[in-house]
Coordinates of C-alpha atoms in Angstrom, one line a residue:
X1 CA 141.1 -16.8 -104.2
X2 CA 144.5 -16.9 -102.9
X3 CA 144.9 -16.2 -99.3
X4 CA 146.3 -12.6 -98.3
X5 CA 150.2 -12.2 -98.0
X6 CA 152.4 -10.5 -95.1
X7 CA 155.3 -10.3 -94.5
X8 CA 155.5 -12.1 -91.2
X9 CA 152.8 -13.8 -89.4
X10 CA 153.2 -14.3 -85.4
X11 CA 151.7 -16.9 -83.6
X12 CA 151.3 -15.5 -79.9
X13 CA 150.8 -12.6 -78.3
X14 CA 152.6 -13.2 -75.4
X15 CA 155.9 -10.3 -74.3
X16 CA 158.0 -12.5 -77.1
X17 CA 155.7 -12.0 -79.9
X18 CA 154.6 -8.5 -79.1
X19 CA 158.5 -7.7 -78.5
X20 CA 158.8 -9.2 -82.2
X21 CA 156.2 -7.0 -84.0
X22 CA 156.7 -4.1 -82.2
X23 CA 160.5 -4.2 -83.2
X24 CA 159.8 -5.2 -86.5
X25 CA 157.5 -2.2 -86.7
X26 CA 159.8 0.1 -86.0
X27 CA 162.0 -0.7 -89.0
X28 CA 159.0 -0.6 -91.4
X29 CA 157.7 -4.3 -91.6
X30 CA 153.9 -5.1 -91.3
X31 CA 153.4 -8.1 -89.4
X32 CA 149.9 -10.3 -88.3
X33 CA 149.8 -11.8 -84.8
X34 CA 147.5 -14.0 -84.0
X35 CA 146.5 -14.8 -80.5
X36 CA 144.0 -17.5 -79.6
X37 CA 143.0 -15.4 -76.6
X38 CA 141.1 -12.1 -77.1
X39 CA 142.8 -10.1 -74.6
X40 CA 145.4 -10.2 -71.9
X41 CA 145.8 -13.2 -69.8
X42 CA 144.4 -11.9 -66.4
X43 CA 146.8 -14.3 -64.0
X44 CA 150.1 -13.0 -62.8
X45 CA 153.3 -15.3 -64.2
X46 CA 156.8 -13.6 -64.7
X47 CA 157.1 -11.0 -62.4
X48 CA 161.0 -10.4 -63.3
X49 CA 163.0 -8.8 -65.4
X50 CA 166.9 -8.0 -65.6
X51 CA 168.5 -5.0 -66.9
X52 CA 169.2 -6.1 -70.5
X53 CA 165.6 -7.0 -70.9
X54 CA 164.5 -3.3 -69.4
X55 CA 166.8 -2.3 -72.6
X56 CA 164.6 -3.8 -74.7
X57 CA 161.7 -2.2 -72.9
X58 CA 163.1 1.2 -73.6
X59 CA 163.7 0.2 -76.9
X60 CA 160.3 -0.6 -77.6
X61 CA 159.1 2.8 -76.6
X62 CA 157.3 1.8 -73.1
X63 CA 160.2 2.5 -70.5
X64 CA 158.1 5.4 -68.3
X65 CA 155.3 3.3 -68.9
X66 CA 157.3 0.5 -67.2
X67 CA 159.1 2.2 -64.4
X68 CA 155.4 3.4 -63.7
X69 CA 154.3 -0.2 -62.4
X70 CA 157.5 -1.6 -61.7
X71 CA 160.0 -2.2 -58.7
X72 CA 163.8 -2.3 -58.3
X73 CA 164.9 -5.1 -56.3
X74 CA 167.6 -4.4 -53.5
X75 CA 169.5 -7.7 -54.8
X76 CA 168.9 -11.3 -53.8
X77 CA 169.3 -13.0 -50.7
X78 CA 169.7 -16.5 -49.3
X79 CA 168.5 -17.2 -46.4
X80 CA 168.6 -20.3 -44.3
X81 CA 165.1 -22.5 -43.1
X82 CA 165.2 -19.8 -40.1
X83 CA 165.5 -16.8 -42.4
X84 CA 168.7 -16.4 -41.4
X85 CA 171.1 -14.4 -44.0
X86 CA 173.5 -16.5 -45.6
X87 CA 174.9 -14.4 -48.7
X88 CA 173.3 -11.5 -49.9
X89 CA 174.1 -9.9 -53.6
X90 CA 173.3 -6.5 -53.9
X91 CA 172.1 -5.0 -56.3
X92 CA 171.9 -0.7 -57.5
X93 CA 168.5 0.2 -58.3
X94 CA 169.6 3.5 -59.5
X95 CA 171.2 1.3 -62.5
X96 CA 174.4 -0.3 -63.6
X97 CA 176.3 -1.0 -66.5
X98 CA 173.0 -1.2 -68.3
X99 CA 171.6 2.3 -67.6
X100 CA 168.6 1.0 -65.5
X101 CA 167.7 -0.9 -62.3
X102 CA 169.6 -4.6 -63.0
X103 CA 166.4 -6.2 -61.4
X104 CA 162.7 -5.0 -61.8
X105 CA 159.6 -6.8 -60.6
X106 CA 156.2 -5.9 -62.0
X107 CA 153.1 -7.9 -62.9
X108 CA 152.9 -9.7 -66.1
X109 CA 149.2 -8.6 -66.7
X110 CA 150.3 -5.1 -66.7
X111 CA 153.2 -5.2 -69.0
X112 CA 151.2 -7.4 -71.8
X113 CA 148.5 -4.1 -71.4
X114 CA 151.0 -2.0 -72.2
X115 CA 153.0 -4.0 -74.7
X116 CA 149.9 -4.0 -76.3
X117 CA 148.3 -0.3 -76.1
X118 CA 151.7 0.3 -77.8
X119 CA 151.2 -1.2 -80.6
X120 CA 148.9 1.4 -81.5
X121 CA 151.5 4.0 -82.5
X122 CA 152.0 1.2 -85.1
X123 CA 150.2 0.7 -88.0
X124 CA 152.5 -1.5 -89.6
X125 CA 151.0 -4.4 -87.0
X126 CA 147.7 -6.0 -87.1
X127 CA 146.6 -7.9 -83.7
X128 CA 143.8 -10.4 -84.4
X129 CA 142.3 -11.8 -81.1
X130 CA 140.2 -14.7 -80.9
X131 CA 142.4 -16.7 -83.4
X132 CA 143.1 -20.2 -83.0
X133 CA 145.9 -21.0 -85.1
X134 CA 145.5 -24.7 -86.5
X135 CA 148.5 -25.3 -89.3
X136 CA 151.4 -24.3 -90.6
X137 CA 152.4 -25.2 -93.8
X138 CA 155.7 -24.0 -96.0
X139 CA 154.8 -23.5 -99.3
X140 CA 157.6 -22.6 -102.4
X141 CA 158.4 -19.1 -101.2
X142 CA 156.0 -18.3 -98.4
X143 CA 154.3 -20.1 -95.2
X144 CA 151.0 -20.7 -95.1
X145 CA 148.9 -20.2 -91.6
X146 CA 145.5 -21.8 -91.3
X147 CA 143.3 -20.4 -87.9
X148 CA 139.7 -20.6 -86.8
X149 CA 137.9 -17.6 -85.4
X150 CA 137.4 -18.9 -82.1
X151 CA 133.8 -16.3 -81.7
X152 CA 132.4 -17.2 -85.3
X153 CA 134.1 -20.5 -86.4
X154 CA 134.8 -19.1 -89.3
X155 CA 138.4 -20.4 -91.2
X156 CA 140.6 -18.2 -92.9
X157 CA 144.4 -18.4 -93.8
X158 CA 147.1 -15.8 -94.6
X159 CA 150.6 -16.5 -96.8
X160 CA 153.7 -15.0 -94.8
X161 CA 157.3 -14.7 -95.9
X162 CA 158.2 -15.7 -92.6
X163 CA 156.2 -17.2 -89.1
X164 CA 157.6 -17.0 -85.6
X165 CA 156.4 -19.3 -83.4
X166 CA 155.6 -17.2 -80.3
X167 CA 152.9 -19.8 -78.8
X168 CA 154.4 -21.0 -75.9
X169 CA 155.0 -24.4 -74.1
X170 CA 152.6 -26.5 -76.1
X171 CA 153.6 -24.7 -79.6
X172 CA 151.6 -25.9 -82.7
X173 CA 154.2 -23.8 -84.8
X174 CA 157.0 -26.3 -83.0
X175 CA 155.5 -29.5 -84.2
X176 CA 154.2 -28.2 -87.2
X177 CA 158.2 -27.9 -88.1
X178 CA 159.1 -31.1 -86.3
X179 CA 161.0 -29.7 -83.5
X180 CA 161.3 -31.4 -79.8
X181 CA 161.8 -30.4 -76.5
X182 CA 164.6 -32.0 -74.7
X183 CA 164.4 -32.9 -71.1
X184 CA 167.8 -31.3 -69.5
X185 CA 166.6 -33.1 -66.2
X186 CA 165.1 -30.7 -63.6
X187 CA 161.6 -31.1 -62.9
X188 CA 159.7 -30.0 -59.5
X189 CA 156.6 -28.8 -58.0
X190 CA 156.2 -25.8 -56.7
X191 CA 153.3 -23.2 -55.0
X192 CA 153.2 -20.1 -56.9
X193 CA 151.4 -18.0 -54.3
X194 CA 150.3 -14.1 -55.1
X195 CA 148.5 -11.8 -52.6
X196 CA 147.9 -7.9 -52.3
X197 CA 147.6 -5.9 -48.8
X198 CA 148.2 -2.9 -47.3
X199 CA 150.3 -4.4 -44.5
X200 CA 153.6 -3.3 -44.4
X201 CA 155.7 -6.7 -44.1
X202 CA 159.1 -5.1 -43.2
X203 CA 161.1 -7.8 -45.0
X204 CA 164.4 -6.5 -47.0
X205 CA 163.6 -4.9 -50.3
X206 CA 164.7 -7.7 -52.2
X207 CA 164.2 -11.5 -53.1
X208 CA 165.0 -13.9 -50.6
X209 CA 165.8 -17.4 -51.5
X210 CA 164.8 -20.1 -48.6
X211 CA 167.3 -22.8 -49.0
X212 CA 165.9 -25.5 -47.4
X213 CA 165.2 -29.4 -48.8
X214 CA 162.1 -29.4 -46.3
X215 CA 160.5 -26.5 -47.5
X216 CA 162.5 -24.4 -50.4
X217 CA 160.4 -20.6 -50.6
X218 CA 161.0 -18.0 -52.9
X219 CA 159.6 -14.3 -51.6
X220 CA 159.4 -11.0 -53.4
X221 CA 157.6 -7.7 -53.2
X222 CA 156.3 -6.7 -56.9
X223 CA 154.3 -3.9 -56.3
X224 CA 153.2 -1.4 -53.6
X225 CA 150.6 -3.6 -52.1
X226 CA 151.3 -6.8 -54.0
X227 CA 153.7 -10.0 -52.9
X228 CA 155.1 -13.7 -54.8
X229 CA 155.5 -16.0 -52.8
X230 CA 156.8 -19.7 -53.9
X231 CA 157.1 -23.2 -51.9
X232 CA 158.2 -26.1 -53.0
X233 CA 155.2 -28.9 -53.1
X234 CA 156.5 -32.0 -50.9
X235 CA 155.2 -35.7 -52.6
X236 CA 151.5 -36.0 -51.6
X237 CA 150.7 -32.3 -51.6
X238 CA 148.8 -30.5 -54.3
X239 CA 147.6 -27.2 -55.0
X240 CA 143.9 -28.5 -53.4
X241 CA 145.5 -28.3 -49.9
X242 CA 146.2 -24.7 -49.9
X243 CA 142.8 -23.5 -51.8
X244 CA 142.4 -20.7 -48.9
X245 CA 144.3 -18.4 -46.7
X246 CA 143.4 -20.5 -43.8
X247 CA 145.2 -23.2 -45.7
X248 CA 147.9 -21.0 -46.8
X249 CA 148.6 -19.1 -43.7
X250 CA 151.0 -21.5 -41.8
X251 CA 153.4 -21.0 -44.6
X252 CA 153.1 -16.9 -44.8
X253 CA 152.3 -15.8 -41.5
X254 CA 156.3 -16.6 -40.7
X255 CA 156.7 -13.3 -43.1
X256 CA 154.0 -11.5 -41.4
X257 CA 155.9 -11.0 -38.2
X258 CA 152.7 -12.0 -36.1
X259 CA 150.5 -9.5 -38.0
X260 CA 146.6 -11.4 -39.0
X261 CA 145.4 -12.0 -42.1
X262 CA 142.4 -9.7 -42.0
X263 CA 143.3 -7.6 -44.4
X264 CA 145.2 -9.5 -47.1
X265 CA 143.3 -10.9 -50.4
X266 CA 144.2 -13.8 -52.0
X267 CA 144.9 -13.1 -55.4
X268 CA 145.9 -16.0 -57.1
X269 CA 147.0 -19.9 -56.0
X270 CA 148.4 -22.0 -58.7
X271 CA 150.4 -25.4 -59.0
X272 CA 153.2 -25.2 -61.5
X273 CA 155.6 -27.8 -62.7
X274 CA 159.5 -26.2 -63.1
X275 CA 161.1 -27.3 -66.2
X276 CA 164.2 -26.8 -67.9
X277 CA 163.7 -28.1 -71.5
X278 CA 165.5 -26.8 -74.6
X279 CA 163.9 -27.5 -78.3
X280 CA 166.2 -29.2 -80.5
X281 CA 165.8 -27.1 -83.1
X282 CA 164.7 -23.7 -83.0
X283 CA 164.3 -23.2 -87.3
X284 CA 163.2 -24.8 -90.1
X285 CA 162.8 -22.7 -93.5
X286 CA 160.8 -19.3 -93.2
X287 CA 159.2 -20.3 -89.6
X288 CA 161.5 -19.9 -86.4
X289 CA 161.1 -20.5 -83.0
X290 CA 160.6 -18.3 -79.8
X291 CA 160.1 -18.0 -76.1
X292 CA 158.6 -20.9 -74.2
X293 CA 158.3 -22.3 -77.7
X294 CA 162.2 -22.8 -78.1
X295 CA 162.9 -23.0 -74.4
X296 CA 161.6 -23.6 -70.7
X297 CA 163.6 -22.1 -67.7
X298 CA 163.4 -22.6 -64.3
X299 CA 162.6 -19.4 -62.9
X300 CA 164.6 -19.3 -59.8
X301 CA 166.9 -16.6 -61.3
X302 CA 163.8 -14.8 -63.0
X303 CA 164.9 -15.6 -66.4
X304 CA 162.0 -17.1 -68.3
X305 CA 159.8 -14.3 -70.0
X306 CA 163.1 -12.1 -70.3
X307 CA 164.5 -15.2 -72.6
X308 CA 161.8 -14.7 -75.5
X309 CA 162.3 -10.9 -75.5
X310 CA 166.1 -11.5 -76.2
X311 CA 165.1 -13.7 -78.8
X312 CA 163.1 -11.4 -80.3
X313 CA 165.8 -8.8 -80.2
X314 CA 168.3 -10.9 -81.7
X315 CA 166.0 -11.6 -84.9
X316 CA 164.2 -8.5 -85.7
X317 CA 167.1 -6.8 -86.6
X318 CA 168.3 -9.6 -88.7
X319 CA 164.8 -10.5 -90.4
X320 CA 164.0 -6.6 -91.4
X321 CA 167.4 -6.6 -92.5
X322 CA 166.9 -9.8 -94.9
X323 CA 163.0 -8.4 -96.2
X324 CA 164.6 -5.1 -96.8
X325 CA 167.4 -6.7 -99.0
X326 CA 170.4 -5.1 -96.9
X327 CA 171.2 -8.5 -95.7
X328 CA 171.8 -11.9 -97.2
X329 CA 169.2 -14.2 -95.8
X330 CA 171.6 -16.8 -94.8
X331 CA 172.8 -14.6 -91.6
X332 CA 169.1 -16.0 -90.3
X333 CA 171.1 -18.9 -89.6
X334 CA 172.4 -16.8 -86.9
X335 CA 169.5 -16.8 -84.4
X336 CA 170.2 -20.2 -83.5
X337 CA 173.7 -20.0 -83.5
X338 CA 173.9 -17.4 -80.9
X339 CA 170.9 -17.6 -78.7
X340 CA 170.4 -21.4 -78.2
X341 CA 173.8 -21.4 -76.4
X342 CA 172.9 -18.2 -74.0
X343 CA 169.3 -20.0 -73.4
X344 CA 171.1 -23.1 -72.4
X345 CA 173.7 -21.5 -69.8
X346 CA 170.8 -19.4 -68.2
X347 CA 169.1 -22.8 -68.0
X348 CA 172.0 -24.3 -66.2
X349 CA 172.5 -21.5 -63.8
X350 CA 169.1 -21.6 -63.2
X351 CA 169.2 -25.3 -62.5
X352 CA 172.0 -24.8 -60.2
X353 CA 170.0 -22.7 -58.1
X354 CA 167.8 -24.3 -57.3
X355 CA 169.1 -27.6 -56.8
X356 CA 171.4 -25.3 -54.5
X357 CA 168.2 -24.3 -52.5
X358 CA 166.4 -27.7 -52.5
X359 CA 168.9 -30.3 -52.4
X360 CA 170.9 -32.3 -49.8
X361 CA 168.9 -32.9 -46.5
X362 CA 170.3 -31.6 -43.2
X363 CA 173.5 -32.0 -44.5
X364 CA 172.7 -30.1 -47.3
X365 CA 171.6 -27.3 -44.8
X366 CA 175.2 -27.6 -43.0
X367 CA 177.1 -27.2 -46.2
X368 CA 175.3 -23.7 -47.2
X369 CA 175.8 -22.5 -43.5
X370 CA 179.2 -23.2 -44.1
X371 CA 179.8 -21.8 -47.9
X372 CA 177.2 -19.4 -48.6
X373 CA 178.7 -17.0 -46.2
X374 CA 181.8 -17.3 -48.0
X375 CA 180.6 -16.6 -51.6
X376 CA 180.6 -13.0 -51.6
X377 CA 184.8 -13.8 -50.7
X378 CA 185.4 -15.2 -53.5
X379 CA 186.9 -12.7 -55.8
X380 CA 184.7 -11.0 -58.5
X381 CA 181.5 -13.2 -57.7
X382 CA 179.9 -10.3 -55.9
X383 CA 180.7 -8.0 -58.6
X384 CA 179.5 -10.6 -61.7
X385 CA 176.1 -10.9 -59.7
X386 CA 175.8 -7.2 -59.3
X387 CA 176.8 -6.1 -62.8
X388 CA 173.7 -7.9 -64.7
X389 CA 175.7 -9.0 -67.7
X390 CA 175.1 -11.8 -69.1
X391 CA 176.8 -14.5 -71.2
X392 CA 178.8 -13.8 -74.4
X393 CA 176.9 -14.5 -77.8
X394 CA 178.4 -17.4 -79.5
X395 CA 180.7 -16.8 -82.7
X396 CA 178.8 -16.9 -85.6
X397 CA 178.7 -14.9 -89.0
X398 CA 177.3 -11.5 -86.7
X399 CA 180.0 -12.7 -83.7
X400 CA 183.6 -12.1 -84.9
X401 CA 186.3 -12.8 -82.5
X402 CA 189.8 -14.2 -83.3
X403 CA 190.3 -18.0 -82.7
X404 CA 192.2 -17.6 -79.0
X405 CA 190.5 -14.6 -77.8
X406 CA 186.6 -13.4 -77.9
X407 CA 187.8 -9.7 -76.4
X408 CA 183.9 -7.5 -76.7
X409 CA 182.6 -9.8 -79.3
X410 CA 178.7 -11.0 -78.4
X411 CA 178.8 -8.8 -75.4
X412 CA 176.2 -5.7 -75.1
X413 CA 177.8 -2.1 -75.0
X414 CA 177.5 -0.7 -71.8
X415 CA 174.2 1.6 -72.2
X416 CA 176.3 5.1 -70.7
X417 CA 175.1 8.6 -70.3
X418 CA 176.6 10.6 -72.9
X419 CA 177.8 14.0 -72.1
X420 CA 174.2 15.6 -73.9
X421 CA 172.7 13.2 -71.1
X422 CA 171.3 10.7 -74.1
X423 CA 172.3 7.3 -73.2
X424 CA 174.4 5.3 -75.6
X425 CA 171.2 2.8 -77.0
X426 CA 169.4 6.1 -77.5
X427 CA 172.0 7.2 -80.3
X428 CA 172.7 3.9 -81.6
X429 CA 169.0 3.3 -82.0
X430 CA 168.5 0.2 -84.2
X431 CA 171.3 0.6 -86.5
X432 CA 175.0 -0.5 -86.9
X433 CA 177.8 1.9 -85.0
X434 CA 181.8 2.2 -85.2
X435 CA 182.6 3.0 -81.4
X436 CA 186.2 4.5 -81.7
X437 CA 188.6 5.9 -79.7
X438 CA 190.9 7.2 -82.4
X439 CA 189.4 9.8 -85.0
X440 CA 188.3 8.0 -88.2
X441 CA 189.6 9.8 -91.5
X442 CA 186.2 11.5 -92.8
X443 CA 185.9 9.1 -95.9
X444 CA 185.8 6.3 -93.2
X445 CA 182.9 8.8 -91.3
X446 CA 180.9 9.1 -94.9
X447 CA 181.2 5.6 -95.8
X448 CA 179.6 4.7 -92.0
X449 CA 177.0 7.5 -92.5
X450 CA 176.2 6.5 -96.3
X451 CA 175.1 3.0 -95.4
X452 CA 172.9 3.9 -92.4
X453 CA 175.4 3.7 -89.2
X454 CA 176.6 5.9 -86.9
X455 CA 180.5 6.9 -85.5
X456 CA 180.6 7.3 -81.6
X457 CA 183.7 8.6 -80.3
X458 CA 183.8 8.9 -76.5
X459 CA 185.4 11.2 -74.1
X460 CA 188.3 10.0 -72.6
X461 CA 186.7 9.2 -68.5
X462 CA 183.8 8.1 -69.7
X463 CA 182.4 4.5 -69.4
X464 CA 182.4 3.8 -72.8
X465 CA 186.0 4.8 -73.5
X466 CA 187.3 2.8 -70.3
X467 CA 185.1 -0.1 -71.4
X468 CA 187.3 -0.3 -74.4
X469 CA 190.6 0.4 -73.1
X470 CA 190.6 -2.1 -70.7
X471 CA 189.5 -4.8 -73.3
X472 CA 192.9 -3.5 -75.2
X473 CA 191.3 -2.4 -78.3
X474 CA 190.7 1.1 -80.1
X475 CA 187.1 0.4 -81.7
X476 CA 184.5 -1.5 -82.1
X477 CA 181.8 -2.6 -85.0
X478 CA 177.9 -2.4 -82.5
X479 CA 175.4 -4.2 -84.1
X480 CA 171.5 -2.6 -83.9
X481 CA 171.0 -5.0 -81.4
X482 CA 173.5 -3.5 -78.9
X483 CA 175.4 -6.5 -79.3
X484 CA 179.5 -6.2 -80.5
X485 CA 179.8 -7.7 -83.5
X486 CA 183.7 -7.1 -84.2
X487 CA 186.9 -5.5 -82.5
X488 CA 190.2 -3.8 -83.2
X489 CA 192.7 -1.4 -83.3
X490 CA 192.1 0.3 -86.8
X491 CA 188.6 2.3 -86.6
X492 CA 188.9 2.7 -90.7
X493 CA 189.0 -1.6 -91.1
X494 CA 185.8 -1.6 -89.0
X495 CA 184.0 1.5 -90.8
X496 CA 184.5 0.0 -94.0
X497 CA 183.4 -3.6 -93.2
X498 CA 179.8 -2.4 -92.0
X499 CA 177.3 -3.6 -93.4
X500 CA 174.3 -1.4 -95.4
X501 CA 171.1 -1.0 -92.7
X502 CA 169.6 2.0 -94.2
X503 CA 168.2 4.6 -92.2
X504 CA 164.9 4.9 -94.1
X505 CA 164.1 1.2 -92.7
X506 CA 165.0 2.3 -89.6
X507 CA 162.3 4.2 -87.8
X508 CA 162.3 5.8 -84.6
X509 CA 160.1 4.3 -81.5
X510 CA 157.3 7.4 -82.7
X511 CA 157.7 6.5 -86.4
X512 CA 160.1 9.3 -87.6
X513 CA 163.7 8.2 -89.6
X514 CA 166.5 8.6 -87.4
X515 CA 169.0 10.9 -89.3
X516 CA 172.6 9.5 -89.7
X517 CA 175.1 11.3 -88.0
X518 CA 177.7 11.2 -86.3
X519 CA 178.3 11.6 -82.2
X520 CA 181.2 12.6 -80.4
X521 CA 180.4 11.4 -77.1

């Protein structure tokens, strides 16, 4: 008997591959994940997230959910060996430019709990637990994915039109397509240290950053009674001299003000390595990379987890798009294109922080006393570090800039309240959108309407509207993914070039059709 068929088969359940089916759910496609582990992995990991990922929360449908056991951060600090302030960023938690906090701790446990509770509002994705994948295989026209039934033993195999490899650092799915991880030279031991207690530290609201070669720390509050802390491991330690409190508590009581340890509980103390690795190759055929699988970050600017949940929202869009038959399936070729570049810059400013933090000895230590004050001098580095944006998508058939100037293109639309107090990734919702500030002639608006977009015209004083103007251009062409994908100065050149993304394959996060419409915002 042949092997039943899907659509697309996921390997890992992990925030990348449940960001992947739940998106992909919510324009119609049924998906399988498979996930060697039969529920949530218990120990804490990422405990960040920026405010383009939290978009991607909202859009998955789980944003109250989220707030609920989540923390803005005041900003980031650096501090020197003394815990003396250097430079401090700050940071609204009220929101910026992307409509919520730009930096939100929580604990991974909890957010893979909700990710996957959510999946129950969608039938259109089947979780299987307990599933060891073992191959991957591309057939003619389909993939073929052998797993084990890690409780019975028992084999079995499914036929998918496409697999994403969601499985992490040591990804079957990226040798099974003969990709490799490249080294881009940062490697370091560190203490990943959590705790909870009721004692009330007193610290700023915020991360610190210990820059010091002797002892580089990392410290956070994530929740009300819960703390990160991370040293760096000098040569000859390991994680076996720090099993205890007792152990751990000449390197924390310096937070603790002189307060005892009798009431904190140890939650978790783990060795990790810190890697910065980029796979060569993030596609072959129908299977495609993702998350740790494509990429390893640092995590000194909380970037890691985030990363697979961008690239999950750069190629759900494009692969519903492709099944549905409303895109050509060469524009898959634009995953890579545009994400493998983003991946690698966050890689390299996360690099550079923490060599900044760990490097250069005493005099090292005399050099940030001198600079790091100065930073927030230097003009707009206080307000890039604030704003939460991050790089530019790279040109690519989705990316359209002209050769001397990008202008919007690959940037996300700011995520604005609207006049009806709906923010602007609420009415764009998935699809394509013409963002004009001229009035497009109503066979433009029909055309727009007729092949599942929207036409958002805003106010003059509004973000959106001064977002444009001071780029120089009358309109733009938004892609579903809140990325631009085109600018210009005729609104009826834009309306006309969109692409069909029908609204039927487009549901909302409940399940219903969005209607097409138009906004005047």
């Amino acid at each position: 008997m042949s092997p039943p068929a899907v659509p697309v088969a996921i390997v890992g359940a992990g925030p990348a591959g449940l960001t992947a089916a739940t998106l992909l759910a919510q324009y119609g496609v049924e998906s399988l994940v498979l996930d060697r582990w039969d529920g949530v992995y218990p120990q804490p990991r990422a405990v960040h997230l920026d405010g383009e990922v939290r978009r991607i929360v909202e859009r998955l449908g789980i944003g109250a959910e989220f707030d609920a056991i989540s923390r803005p951060a005041s900003g980031l600090r650096l501090v020197d060996p003394n815990r003396r302030v250097l430079a401090q960023f700050d940071r609204d938690p009220s929101g910026g430019r992307n409509g919520f906090p730009e930096a939100n701790l929580f604990d991974q446990p909890e957010l893979e709990a909700l990710l996957r509770a959510n999946l129950d509002r969608y039938p259109a994705v089947t979780l299987r637990g307990n599933a060891e994948v073992t191959a991957v295989t591309e057939e003619l026209h389909c993939v073929r994915v052998e797993f084990t039934d890690r409780t019975s033993g028992a084999v079995a195999s499914v036929r998918a039109d496409y697999v994403l490899g969601c499985d992490g650092a040591n990804s079957l799915v990226r040798a099974a397509i003969g990709a490799r991880m490249r080294n881009l030279r940062f490697e370091q031991r560190w203490l990943v240290v959590d705790i909870a207690t009721t004692v009330e530290l007193g610290q700023w609201d915020g991360v610190h950053q210990v820059c010091d070669p002797r002892r580089a720390a990392t410290y956070m509050r994530i929740g009300r009674t819960r703390y990160r802390w991370e040293f760096r491991l000098r040569p000859g330690e390991t994680v076996a001299d720090y099993r205890d409190l007792s152990g751990l508590w000449p390197l924390l009581s310096p937070w603790f003000d002189g307060k005892d340890c009798e009431s904190v509980e140890l939650v978790r103390v783990a060795e990790y390595t810190f890697r910065a690795q980029l796979a060569d190759r993030w596609r072959r055929g129908r299977v495609f990379l993702l998350g740790d699988a494509a990429h390893l970050t640092p995590p000194f600017i909380g970037q890691g987890m985030g990363a697979g949940m961008r690239d999950a929202a750069n190629l759900s869009w494009k692969l519903a798009g492709v099944l549905h038959g409303d895109l050509p399936a060469n524009l898959l070729d634009t995953y890579e294109v545009e994400r493998k570049p983003h991946a690698r810059a966050m890689i390299r400013l996360a690099k550079l922080t923490g060599l900044t933090m760990t490097e250069g000895g005493e005099l090292g230590n005399r050099l940030r006393r001198l600079i790091a004050p100065r930073l927030q001098s230097i003009p707009g580095l206080t307000r890039t570090a604030a704003s939460g944006e991050s790089p530019p998508l790279r040109r690519s058939a989705l990316v359209v800039a002209p050769p001397l100037r990008r202008g919007l293109s690959g940037r996300l639309v700011p995520n604005g309240l609207l006049p009806d107090r709906q923010r602007i990734d609420d009415v764009i919702a998935g699809r394509y959108a013409v963002v004009t500030l001229a009035d497009p002639l109503p066979g433009d608006r029909t055309i727009v309407e007729q092949r599942g977009g929207v036409v958002l015209r805003p106010a003059p004083h509004t973000e959106l509207y001064r977002w444009l103007r001071r780029a120089g251009l009358t309109a733009v062409l938004v892609r579903p993914d809140g990325s631009v994908q085109s600018g210009g100065r005729s609104p009826s050149a834009l309306c006309t070039s969109i692409p069909r993304f029908t609204p039927s394959s487009v549901p909302a996060a409940g399940g219903r059709p969005h209607l097409s419409r138009s906004f005047d915002a």
